Tab-separated table of C-alpha atoms in Angstrom:
chain	number	residue	atom	x	y	z
A	129	MET	CA	89.492	92.615	89.879
A	130	SER	CA	92.119	95.345	89.964
A	131	ARG	CA	92.548	97.111	93.279
A	132	LYS	CA	93.620	100.757	93.158
A	133	PHE	CA	97.055	101.108	94.774
A	134	PHE	CA	96.759	103.039	98.061
A	135	VAL	CA	99.549	104.925	99.813
A	136	GLY	CA	98.929	106.496	103.213
A	137	GLY	CA	101.392	108.777	104.938
A	138	ASN	CA	101.149	108.708	108.722
A	139	TRP	CA	102.823	111.880	109.977
A	140	LYS	CA	102.273	110.753	113.601
A	141	MET	CA	103.113	113.478	116.174
A	142	ASN	CA	105.520	115.332	113.902
A	143	GLY	CA	105.850	118.645	112.124
A	144	ASP	CA	104.773	122.229	112.540
A	145	LYS	CA	103.155	124.668	110.125
A	146	LYS	CA	106.523	125.559	108.613
A	147	SER	CA	107.830	122.025	107.999
A	148	LEU	CA	104.457	120.573	107.032
A	149	GLY	CA	103.833	123.557	104.757
A	150	GLU	CA	107.127	122.793	102.980
A	151	LEU	CA	106.272	119.085	102.736
A	152	ILE	CA	102.855	119.934	101.264
A	153	GLN	CA	104.484	122.220	98.677
A	154	THR	CA	106.817	119.358	97.684
A	155	LEU	CA	103.891	116.940	97.351
A	156	ASN	CA	101.761	119.390	95.384
A	157	ALA	CA	104.630	120.059	92.955
A	158	GLY	CA	105.660	116.391	92.669
A	159	LYS	CA	104.912	114.164	89.727
A	160	VAL	CA	102.741	111.412	91.189
A	161	ASP	CA	101.210	108.373	89.552
A	162	PRO	CA	97.543	109.266	88.861
A	163	ASN	CA	96.552	105.607	89.359
A	164	VAL	CA	97.440	105.742	93.061
A	165	GLU	CA	95.164	106.922	95.868
A	166	VAL	CA	97.217	108.985	98.325
A	167	VAL	CA	96.083	109.992	101.823
A	168	CYS	CA	98.115	112.009	104.356
A	169	GLY	CA	97.487	111.435	108.067
A	170	ALA	CA	97.967	114.780	109.820
A	171	PRO	CA	97.972	115.525	113.564
A	172	SER	CA	94.437	116.567	114.513
A	173	ILE	CA	95.447	120.154	115.233
A	174	TYR	CA	96.707	120.441	111.629
A	175	LEU	CA	93.838	118.680	109.823
A	176	ASP	CA	92.301	121.957	108.667
A	177	PHE	CA	95.722	123.303	107.652
A	178	ALA	CA	96.644	120.166	105.702
A	179	ARG	CA	93.269	119.963	103.943
A	180	SER	CA	93.352	123.626	102.927
A	181	LYS	CA	96.938	123.479	101.590
A	182	LEU	CA	97.130	120.020	99.991
A	183	ASP	CA	96.128	119.616	96.371
A	184	ALA	CA	92.653	118.102	95.925
A	185	LYS	CA	94.180	114.943	94.412
A	186	PHE	CA	95.518	114.032	97.876
A	187	GLY	CA	93.233	112.800	100.632
A	188	VAL	CA	93.686	113.670	104.304
A	189	ALA	CA	93.193	111.382	107.302
A	190	ALA	CA	92.885	111.931	111.024
A	191	GLN	CA	95.132	109.603	113.029
A	192	ASN	CA	92.425	108.591	115.484
A	193	CYS	CA	88.868	109.440	116.578
A	194	TYR	CA	86.357	108.515	119.246
A	195	LYS	CA	83.287	106.267	119.053
A	196	VAL	CA	80.530	108.844	119.619
A	197	PRO	CA	79.572	112.115	117.836
A	198	LYS	CA	80.044	114.508	120.786
A	199	GLY	CA	80.088	114.785	124.542
A	200	ALA	CA	82.198	115.025	127.684
A	201	PHE	CA	85.296	113.300	126.292
A	202	THR	CA	88.124	115.744	126.936
A	203	GLY	CA	90.865	115.601	124.344
A	204	GLU	CA	88.967	113.435	121.848
A	205	ILE	CA	87.693	114.230	118.343
A	206	SER	CA	84.707	112.733	116.537
A	207	PRO	CA	84.143	111.662	112.925
A	208	ALA	CA	81.626	114.532	112.637
A	209	MET	CA	84.382	117.043	113.509
A	210	ILE	CA	86.814	115.369	111.112
A	211	LYS	CA	84.291	115.616	108.278
A	212	ASP	CA	83.560	119.232	109.202
A	213	CYS	CA	87.223	119.971	108.374
A	214	GLY	CA	86.730	118.488	104.899
A	215	VAL	CA	88.664	115.347	105.853
A	216	ASN	CA	87.355	111.966	104.677
A	217	TRP	CA	89.617	109.346	106.284
A	218	VAL	CA	90.724	108.159	109.704
A	219	ILE	CA	93.467	105.752	110.796
A	220	LEU	CA	92.213	103.385	113.518
A	221	GLY	CA	93.910	100.699	115.590
A	222	HIS	CA	97.481	101.767	114.895
A	223	SER	CA	99.893	99.742	116.999
A	224	GLU	CA	100.908	102.895	118.880
A	225	ARG	CA	97.258	103.379	119.861
A	226	ARG	CA	97.051	99.729	120.896
A	227	HIS	CA	100.383	99.365	122.709
A	228	VAL	CA	101.286	102.876	123.910
A	229	PHE	CA	97.760	104.032	124.772
A	230	GLY	CA	96.202	100.692	125.670
A	231	GLU	CA	93.318	100.677	123.165
A	232	SER	CA	91.560	97.320	123.110
A	233	ASP	CA	90.339	95.386	120.083
A	234	GLU	CA	86.801	96.059	121.304
A	235	LEU	CA	87.273	99.856	121.407
A	236	ILE	CA	88.904	99.854	117.964
A	237	GLY	CA	85.925	97.886	116.638
A	238	GLN	CA	83.474	100.402	118.126
A	239	LYS	CA	85.433	103.322	116.660
A	240	THR	CA	85.479	101.615	113.261
A	241	ALA	CA	81.695	101.139	113.277
A	242	HIS	CA	81.050	104.752	114.285
A	243	ALA	CA	83.514	106.226	111.755
A	244	LEU	CA	81.994	104.197	108.913
A	245	GLU	CA	78.437	105.082	109.958
A	246	ASN	CA	79.448	108.725	109.699
A	247	GLY	CA	80.860	108.395	106.208
A	248	LEU	CA	84.580	108.318	106.917
A	249	GLY	CA	86.906	105.911	105.157
A	250	VAL	CA	88.862	103.803	107.664
A	251	ILE	CA	92.473	102.680	107.442
A	252	ALA	CA	92.261	99.833	109.949
A	253	CYS	CA	95.601	98.657	111.327
A	254	ILE	CA	96.527	95.165	112.490
A	255	GLY	CA	99.827	93.458	113.236
A	256	GLU	CA	101.790	91.217	115.558
A	257	LYS	CA	104.568	92.053	118.041
A	258	LEU	CA	108.032	90.470	117.821
A	259	ASP	CA	107.405	87.928	120.602
A	260	GLU	CA	104.178	86.882	118.860
A	261	ARG	CA	105.962	86.320	115.535
A	262	GLU	CA	108.769	84.415	117.257
A	263	GLY	CA	106.154	82.395	119.152
A	264	GLY	CA	104.559	81.352	115.852
A	265	ILE	CA	101.196	83.011	116.549
A	266	THR	CA	101.250	85.764	113.883
A	267	GLU	CA	98.151	84.371	112.142
A	268	LYS	CA	96.219	83.897	115.365
A	269	VAL	CA	96.918	87.509	116.420
A	270	VAL	CA	96.145	89.209	113.097
A	271	PHE	CA	93.047	87.080	112.447
A	272	ALA	CA	91.663	87.977	115.901
A	273	GLN	CA	92.311	91.677	115.288
A	274	THR	CA	90.765	91.455	111.812
A	275	LYS	CA	87.684	89.666	113.120
A	276	VAL	CA	86.848	92.492	115.537
A	277	ILE	CA	87.167	94.997	112.686
A	278	ALA	CA	85.154	92.817	110.274
A	279	ASP	CA	82.346	92.425	112.825
A	280	ASN	CA	81.924	96.210	112.729
A	281	VAL	CA	82.000	96.764	108.962
A	282	LYS	CA	78.924	96.872	106.742
A	283	ASP	CA	80.444	98.574	103.682
A	284	TRP	CA	83.918	97.270	102.854
A	285	SER	CA	84.402	99.754	100.011
A	286	LYS	CA	85.284	102.340	102.681
A	287	VAL	CA	87.890	100.172	104.437
A	288	VAL	CA	91.598	99.739	103.779
A	289	LEU	CA	93.308	97.058	105.889
A	290	ALA	CA	96.857	97.956	106.940
A	291	TYR	CA	99.114	95.102	108.020
A	292	GLU	CA	101.900	96.514	110.162
A	293	PRO	CA	104.155	94.047	111.962
A	294	VAL	CA	104.873	95.956	115.175
A	295	TRP	CA	108.505	94.764	115.191
A	296	ALA	CA	109.076	96.583	111.890
A	297	ILE	CA	107.572	99.983	112.791
A	298	GLY	CA	110.230	102.652	113.195
A	299	THR	CA	112.885	100.023	113.865
A	300	GLY	CA	114.485	100.041	110.423
A	301	LYS	CA	113.573	96.352	110.161
A	302	THR	CA	111.220	95.725	107.262
A	303	ALA	CA	109.346	92.483	106.793
A	304	SER	CA	110.804	90.872	103.693
A	305	PRO	CA	108.573	91.128	100.626
A	306	GLN	CA	107.952	87.383	101.046
A	307	GLN	CA	106.970	87.771	104.726
A	308	ALA	CA	104.599	90.602	103.847
A	309	GLN	CA	103.072	88.698	100.919
A	310	GLU	CA	102.576	85.589	103.075
A	311	VAL	CA	100.537	87.460	105.702
A	312	HIS	CA	98.593	89.498	103.100
A	313	GLU	CA	97.692	86.309	101.243
A	314	LYS	CA	96.504	84.653	104.466
A	315	LEU	CA	94.454	87.739	105.367
A	316	ARG	CA	92.781	87.666	101.964
A	317	ALA	CA	91.986	83.979	102.448
A	318	TRP	CA	90.543	84.764	105.896
A	319	LEU	CA	88.302	87.460	104.359
A	320	LYS	CA	87.167	85.019	101.671
A	321	THR	CA	86.178	82.445	104.287
A	322	ASN	CA	84.747	84.780	106.920
A	323	VAL	CA	83.322	87.712	104.938
A	324	SER	CA	82.947	86.988	101.225
A	325	GLU	CA	84.928	86.253	98.100
A	326	ALA	CA	83.904	89.618	96.615
A	327	VAL	CA	85.267	91.515	99.631
A	328	ALA	CA	88.443	89.410	99.662
A	329	ASN	CA	89.061	90.282	96.019
A	330	SER	CA	88.262	93.992	96.305
A	331	VAL	CA	89.563	95.139	99.699
A	332	ARG	CA	92.991	96.720	99.672
A	333	ILE	CA	95.515	95.253	102.090
A	334	ILE	CA	98.458	97.611	102.503
A	335	TYR	CA	101.798	97.080	104.252
A	336	GLY	CA	103.368	99.303	106.883
A	337	GLY	CA	106.637	99.035	108.771
A	338	SER	CA	109.775	100.986	107.818
A	339	VAL	CA	108.747	101.390	104.165
A	340	THR	CA	111.311	103.534	102.330
A	341	GLY	CA	112.141	104.591	98.799
A	342	GLY	CA	114.629	101.716	98.815
A	343	THR	CA	112.271	98.933	99.937
A	344	CYS	CA	109.022	100.001	98.275
A	345	LYS	CA	109.451	98.670	94.737
A	346	GLU	CA	109.975	95.019	95.637
A	347	LEU	CA	107.190	95.148	98.235
A	348	ALA	CA	104.838	96.738	95.676
A	349	SER	CA	105.496	93.899	93.227
A	350	GLN	CA	103.934	91.328	95.569
A	351	LYS	CA	100.547	90.068	94.374
A	352	ASP	CA	98.599	90.832	97.565
A	353	VAL	CA	100.367	94.049	98.630
A	354	ASP	CA	98.002	96.831	97.507
A	355	GLY	CA	99.961	99.789	98.847
A	356	PHE	CA	101.624	101.154	101.956
A	357	LEU	CA	101.105	102.971	105.213
A	358	VAL	CA	104.305	104.986	105.533
A	359	GLY	CA	105.616	106.505	108.756
A	360	GLY	CA	108.908	108.423	108.879
A	361	ALA	CA	109.475	108.433	105.124
A	362	SER	CA	106.127	110.195	104.568
A	363	LEU	CA	107.687	113.366	106.015
A	364	LYS	CA	110.473	113.336	103.414
A	365	PRO	CA	110.562	114.005	99.665
A	366	GLU	CA	111.106	110.247	99.109
A	367	PHE	CA	107.388	109.810	99.884
A	368	ILE	CA	106.869	110.672	96.199
A	369	ASP	CA	109.103	107.728	95.199
A	370	ILE	CA	106.986	105.447	97.411
A	371	ILE	CA	103.754	106.733	95.847
A	372	ASN	CA	105.286	105.908	92.450
A	373	ALA	CA	106.490	102.443	93.514
A	374	LYS	CA	104.495	100.727	90.765
A	375	ALA	CA	105.054	103.338	88.063
């Protein structure tokens, strides 16, 4: 079964109306492969702005959300609010949420369940730290993270799994195409065993971690790499080259 290539841009805590407005103009004017699903992850304060300015062919994602619809949770946003801004995706479990802000697997699982129940698509992030890779426990770590997500998913058609080795995020180090393919292949096998063969064949597993215009083509050629979650390069015109990695 062919899986539609998926490229997410995670703008993180970057940009202002001027710079993001210019980026959006560049994206709207760019020639992008129509066979690729593209979603831009904007800071929550700019979700409305991004959705109103970006061409309809581009999706928009929030970078995080909470696990309940509303209430006394100062500083949080809910899937209901995200949808009210016309936004249909959310990034959950990013390593910065896990390691900078201390979010647990359990909380990320609860957020995933709530976002999906409220009709958002979820880009669910997993990945090992450098000491975990060097200690030979990459599989153990990513399988445990995936299990907590899987336990909270009923409809896999709304989930994209993003494998992001933490040691490669923003460091300039990219996992080699072979390293990425090896983990993606093992994740697909885990899904086949623990969820179903149909889900394993259909769910998109994308790679994140210092993806650039220079590294994207070889990564995109790997059998089990179904796209990218792009950080820094998603704020630059080269994001269009990454979207077109398979063209």
